[in-house]
C-alpha positions as a Markdown table, in Angstrom:
| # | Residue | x | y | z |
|---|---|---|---|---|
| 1 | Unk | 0.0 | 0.0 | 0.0 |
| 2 | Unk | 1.0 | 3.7 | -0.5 |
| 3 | Unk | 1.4 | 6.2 | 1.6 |
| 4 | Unk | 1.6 | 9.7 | 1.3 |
| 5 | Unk | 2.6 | 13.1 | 3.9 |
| 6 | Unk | 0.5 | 15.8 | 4.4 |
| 7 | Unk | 1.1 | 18.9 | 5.7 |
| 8 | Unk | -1.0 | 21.7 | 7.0 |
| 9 | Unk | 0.9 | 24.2 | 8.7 |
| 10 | Unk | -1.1 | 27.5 | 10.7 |
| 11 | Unk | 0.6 | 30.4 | 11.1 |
| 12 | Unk | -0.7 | 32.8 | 13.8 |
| 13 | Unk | -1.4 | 36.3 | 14.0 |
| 14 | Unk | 1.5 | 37.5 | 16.2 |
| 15 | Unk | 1.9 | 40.6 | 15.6 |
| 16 | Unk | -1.9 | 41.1 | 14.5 |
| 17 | Unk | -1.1 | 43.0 | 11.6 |
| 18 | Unk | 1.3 | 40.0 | 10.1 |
| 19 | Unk | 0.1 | 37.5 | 7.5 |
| 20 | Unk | -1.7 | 34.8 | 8.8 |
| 21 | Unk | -3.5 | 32.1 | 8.0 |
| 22 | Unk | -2.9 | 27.9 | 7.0 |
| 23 | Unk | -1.0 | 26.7 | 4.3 |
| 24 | Unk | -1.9 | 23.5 | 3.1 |
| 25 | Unk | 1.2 | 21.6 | 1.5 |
| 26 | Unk | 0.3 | 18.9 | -1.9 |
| 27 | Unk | 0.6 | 15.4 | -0.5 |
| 28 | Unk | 4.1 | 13.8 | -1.3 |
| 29 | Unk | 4.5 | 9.7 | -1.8 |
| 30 | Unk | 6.7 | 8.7 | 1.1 |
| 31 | Unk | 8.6 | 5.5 | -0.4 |
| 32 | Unk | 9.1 | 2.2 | 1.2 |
| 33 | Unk | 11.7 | 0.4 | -0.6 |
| 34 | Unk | 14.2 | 2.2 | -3.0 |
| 35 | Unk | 14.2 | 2.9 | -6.5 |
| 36 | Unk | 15.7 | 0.2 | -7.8 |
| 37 | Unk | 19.0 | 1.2 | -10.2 |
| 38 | Unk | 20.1 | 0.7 | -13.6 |
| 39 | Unk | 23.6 | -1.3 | -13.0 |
| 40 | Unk | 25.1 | 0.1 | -16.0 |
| 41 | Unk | 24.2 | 3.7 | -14.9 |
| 42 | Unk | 25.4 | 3.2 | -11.5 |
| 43 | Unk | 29.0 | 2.6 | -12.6 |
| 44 | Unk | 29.6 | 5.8 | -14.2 |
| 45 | Unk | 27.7 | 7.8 | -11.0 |
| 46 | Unk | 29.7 | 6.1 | -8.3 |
| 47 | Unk | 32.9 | 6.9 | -10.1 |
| 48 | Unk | 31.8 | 10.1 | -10.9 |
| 49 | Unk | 31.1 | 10.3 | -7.0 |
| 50 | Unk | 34.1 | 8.8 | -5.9 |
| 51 | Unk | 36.7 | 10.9 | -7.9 |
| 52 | Unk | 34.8 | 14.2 | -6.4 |
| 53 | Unk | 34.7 | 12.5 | -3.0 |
| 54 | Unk | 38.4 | 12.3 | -3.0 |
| 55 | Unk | 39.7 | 15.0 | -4.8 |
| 56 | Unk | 39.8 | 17.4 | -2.6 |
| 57 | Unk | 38.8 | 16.2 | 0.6 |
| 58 | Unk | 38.7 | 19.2 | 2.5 |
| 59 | Unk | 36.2 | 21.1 | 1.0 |
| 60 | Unk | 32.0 | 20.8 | 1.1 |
| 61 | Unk | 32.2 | 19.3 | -2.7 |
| 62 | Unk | 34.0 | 16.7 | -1.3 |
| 63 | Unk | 31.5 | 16.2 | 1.7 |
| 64 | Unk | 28.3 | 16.1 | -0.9 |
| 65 | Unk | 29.8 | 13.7 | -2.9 |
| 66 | Unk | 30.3 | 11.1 | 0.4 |
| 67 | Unk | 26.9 | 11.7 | 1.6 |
| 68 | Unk | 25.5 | 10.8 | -2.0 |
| 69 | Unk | 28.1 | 8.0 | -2.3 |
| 70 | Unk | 26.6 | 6.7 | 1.1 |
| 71 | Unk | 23.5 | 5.8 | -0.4 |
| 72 | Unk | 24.7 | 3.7 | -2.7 |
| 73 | Unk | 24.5 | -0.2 | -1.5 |
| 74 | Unk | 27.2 | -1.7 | -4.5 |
| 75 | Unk | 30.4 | -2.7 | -3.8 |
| 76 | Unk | 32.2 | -1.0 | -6.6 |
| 77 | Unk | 32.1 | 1.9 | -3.9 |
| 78 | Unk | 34.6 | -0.1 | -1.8 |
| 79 | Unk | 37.4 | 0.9 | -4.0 |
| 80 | Unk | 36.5 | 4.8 | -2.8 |
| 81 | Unk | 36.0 | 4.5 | 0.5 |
| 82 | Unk | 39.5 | 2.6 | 1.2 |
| 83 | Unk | 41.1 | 5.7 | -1.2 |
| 84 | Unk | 39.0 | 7.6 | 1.4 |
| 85 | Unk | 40.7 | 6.0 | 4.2 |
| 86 | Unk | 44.2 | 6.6 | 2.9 |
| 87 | Unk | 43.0 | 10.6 | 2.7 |
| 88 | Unk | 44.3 | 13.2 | 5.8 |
| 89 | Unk | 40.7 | 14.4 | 6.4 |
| 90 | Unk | 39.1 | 13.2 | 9.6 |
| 91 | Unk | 35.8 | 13.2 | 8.5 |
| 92 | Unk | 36.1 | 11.4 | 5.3 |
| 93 | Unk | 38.4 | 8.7 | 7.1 |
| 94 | Unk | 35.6 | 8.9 | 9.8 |
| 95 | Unk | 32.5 | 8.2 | 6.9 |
| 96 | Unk | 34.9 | 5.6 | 4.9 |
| 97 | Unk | 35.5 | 3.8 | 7.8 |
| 98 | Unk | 31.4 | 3.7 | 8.5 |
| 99 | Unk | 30.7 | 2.5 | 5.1 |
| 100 | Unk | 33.4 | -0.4 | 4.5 |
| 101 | Unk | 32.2 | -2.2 | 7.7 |
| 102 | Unk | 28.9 | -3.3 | 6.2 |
| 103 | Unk | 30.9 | -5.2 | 3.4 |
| 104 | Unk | 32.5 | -8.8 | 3.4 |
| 105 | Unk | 35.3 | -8.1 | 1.1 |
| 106 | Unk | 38.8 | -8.7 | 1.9 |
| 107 | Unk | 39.3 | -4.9 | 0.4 |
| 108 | Unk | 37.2 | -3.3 | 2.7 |
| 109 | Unk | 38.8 | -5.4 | 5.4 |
| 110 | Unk | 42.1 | -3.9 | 3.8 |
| 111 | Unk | 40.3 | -0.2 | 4.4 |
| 112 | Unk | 39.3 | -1.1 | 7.8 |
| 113 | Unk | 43.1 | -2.2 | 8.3 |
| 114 | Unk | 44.7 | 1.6 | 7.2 |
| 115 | Unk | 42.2 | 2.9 | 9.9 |
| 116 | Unk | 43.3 | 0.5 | 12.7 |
| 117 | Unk | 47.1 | 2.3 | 12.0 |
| 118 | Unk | 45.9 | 5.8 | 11.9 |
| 119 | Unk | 48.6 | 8.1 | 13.8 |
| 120 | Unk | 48.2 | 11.6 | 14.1 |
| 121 | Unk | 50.7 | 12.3 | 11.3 |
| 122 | Unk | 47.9 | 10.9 | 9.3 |
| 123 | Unk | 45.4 | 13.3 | 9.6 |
| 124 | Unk | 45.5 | 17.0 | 8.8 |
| 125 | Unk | 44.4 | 20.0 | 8.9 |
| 126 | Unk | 44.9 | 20.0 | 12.7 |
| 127 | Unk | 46.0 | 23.2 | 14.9 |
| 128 | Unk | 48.5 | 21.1 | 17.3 |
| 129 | Unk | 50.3 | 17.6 | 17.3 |
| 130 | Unk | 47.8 | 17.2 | 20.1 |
| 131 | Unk | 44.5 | 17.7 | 18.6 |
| 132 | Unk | 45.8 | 15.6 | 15.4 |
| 133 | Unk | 46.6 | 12.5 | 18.1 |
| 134 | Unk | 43.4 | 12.6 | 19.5 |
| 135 | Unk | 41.3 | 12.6 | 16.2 |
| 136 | Unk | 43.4 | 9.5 | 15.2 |
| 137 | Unk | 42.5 | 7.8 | 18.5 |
| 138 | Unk | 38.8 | 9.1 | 17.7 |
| 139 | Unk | 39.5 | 7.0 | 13.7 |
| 140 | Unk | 41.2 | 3.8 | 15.5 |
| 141 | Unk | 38.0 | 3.9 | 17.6 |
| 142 | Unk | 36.0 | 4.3 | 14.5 |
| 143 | Unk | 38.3 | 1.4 | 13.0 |
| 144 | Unk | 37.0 | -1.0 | 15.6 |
| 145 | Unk | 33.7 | -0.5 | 15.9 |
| 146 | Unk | 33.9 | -0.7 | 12.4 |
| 147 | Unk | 34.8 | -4.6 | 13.1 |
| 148 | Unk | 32.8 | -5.4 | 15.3 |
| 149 | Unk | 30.0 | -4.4 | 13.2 |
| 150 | Unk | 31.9 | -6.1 | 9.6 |
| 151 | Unk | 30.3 | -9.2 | 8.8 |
| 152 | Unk | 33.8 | -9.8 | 7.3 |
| 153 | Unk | 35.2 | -13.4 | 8.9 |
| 154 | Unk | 38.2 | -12.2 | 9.8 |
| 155 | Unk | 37.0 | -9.2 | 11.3 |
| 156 | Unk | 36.9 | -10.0 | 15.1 |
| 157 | Unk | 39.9 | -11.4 | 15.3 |
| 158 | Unk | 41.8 | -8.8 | 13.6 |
| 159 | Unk | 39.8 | -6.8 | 16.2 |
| 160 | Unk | 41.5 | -8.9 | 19.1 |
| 161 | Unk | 44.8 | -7.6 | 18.0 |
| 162 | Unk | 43.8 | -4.2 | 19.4 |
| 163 | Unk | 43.2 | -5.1 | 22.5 |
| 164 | Unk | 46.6 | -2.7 | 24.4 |
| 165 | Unk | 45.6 | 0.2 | 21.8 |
| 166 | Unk | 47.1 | 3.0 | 24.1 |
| 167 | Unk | 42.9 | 4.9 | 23.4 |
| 168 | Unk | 40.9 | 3.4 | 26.5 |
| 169 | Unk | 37.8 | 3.4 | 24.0 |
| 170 | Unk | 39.6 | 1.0 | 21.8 |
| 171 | Unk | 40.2 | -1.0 | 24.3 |
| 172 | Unk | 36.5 | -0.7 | 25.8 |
| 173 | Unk | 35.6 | -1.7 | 22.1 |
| 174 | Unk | 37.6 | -4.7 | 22.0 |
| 175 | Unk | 36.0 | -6.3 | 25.3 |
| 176 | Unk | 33.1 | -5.3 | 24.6 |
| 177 | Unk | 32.6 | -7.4 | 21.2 |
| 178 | Unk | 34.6 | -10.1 | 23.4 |
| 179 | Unk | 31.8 | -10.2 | 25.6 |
| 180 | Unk | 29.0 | -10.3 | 23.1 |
């Protein structure tokens, strides 16, 4: 069955000599499964996608093209994300990281790998050698919840080698998926 949103929205006199009234919005289709994608299409937009995502990874282009790359459930975007991984920027190490850990690939297993050995001279853009250590503890944090969430094989017990991580959260994250 179909369902649709509806939106009446009433706007009140305050001040009384301000429009006022209701607006009544036209219905819109709220969908329940996606639009299913031509294959051949999708390999030219994901590498479009990916080349922009990467490019320059510090700018808002950059950050559009990962948040439209996200929404893409194929894994020729597994190639990106891992470029993504290899990147300075926090946030698109952060996002990559996110994305390759619902994949059970040995190459997004690879990507999860370059975030488990993020230093701080791997991420940039940072105002001290401080702040750039503790947003590479915040990726290898990222990095293993990433494997405890990868449906990969040999993600738990590449986990398990993370257990002294010198970031308490790491370690938290480690006996944590040990426990479950």
């Amino acid at each position: 069955r179909e369902y649709f949103l509806e939106v009446t929205l009433e706007v009140p006199a305050i001040p009384a000599d301000a429009w006022h009234g209701r607006m009544i919005l036209p219905p819109a289709r709220v969908p329940l499964h996606p639009e299913p994608m031509d294959p051949a299409a999708l390999g030219p937009r994901i590498e479009e996608l990916g080349r922009a995502m990467v490019a320059s990874p510090h700018n808002t282009s950059s950050e559009q093209a990962e948040q439209a790359l996200s929404l893409i459930d194929d894994e020729r975007v597994i190639p990106w994300y891992v470029k993504a991984v290899k990147t300075d920027s926090y946030s698109l190490k952060f996002a990559a990281l996110d994305r390759l850990s619902r994949f059970n690939t040995d190459e997004a297993l690879a990507g999860l790998k370059i975030g488990m050995a993020t230093q701080g001279s791997d991420i940039g853009n940072c105002t001290t050698a401080a702040v750039a250590e503790q947003s590479a503890t915040n990726i290898r944090h990222c990095a293993a919840i990433a494997l405890a969430r990868s449906p990969h094989p040999q993600a738990k017990s590449l986990l398990w080698t993370m257990w002294n991580d010198p970031a308490w959260g790491v370690r938290i994250t480690v006996a944590q998926a040990a426990a479950k």
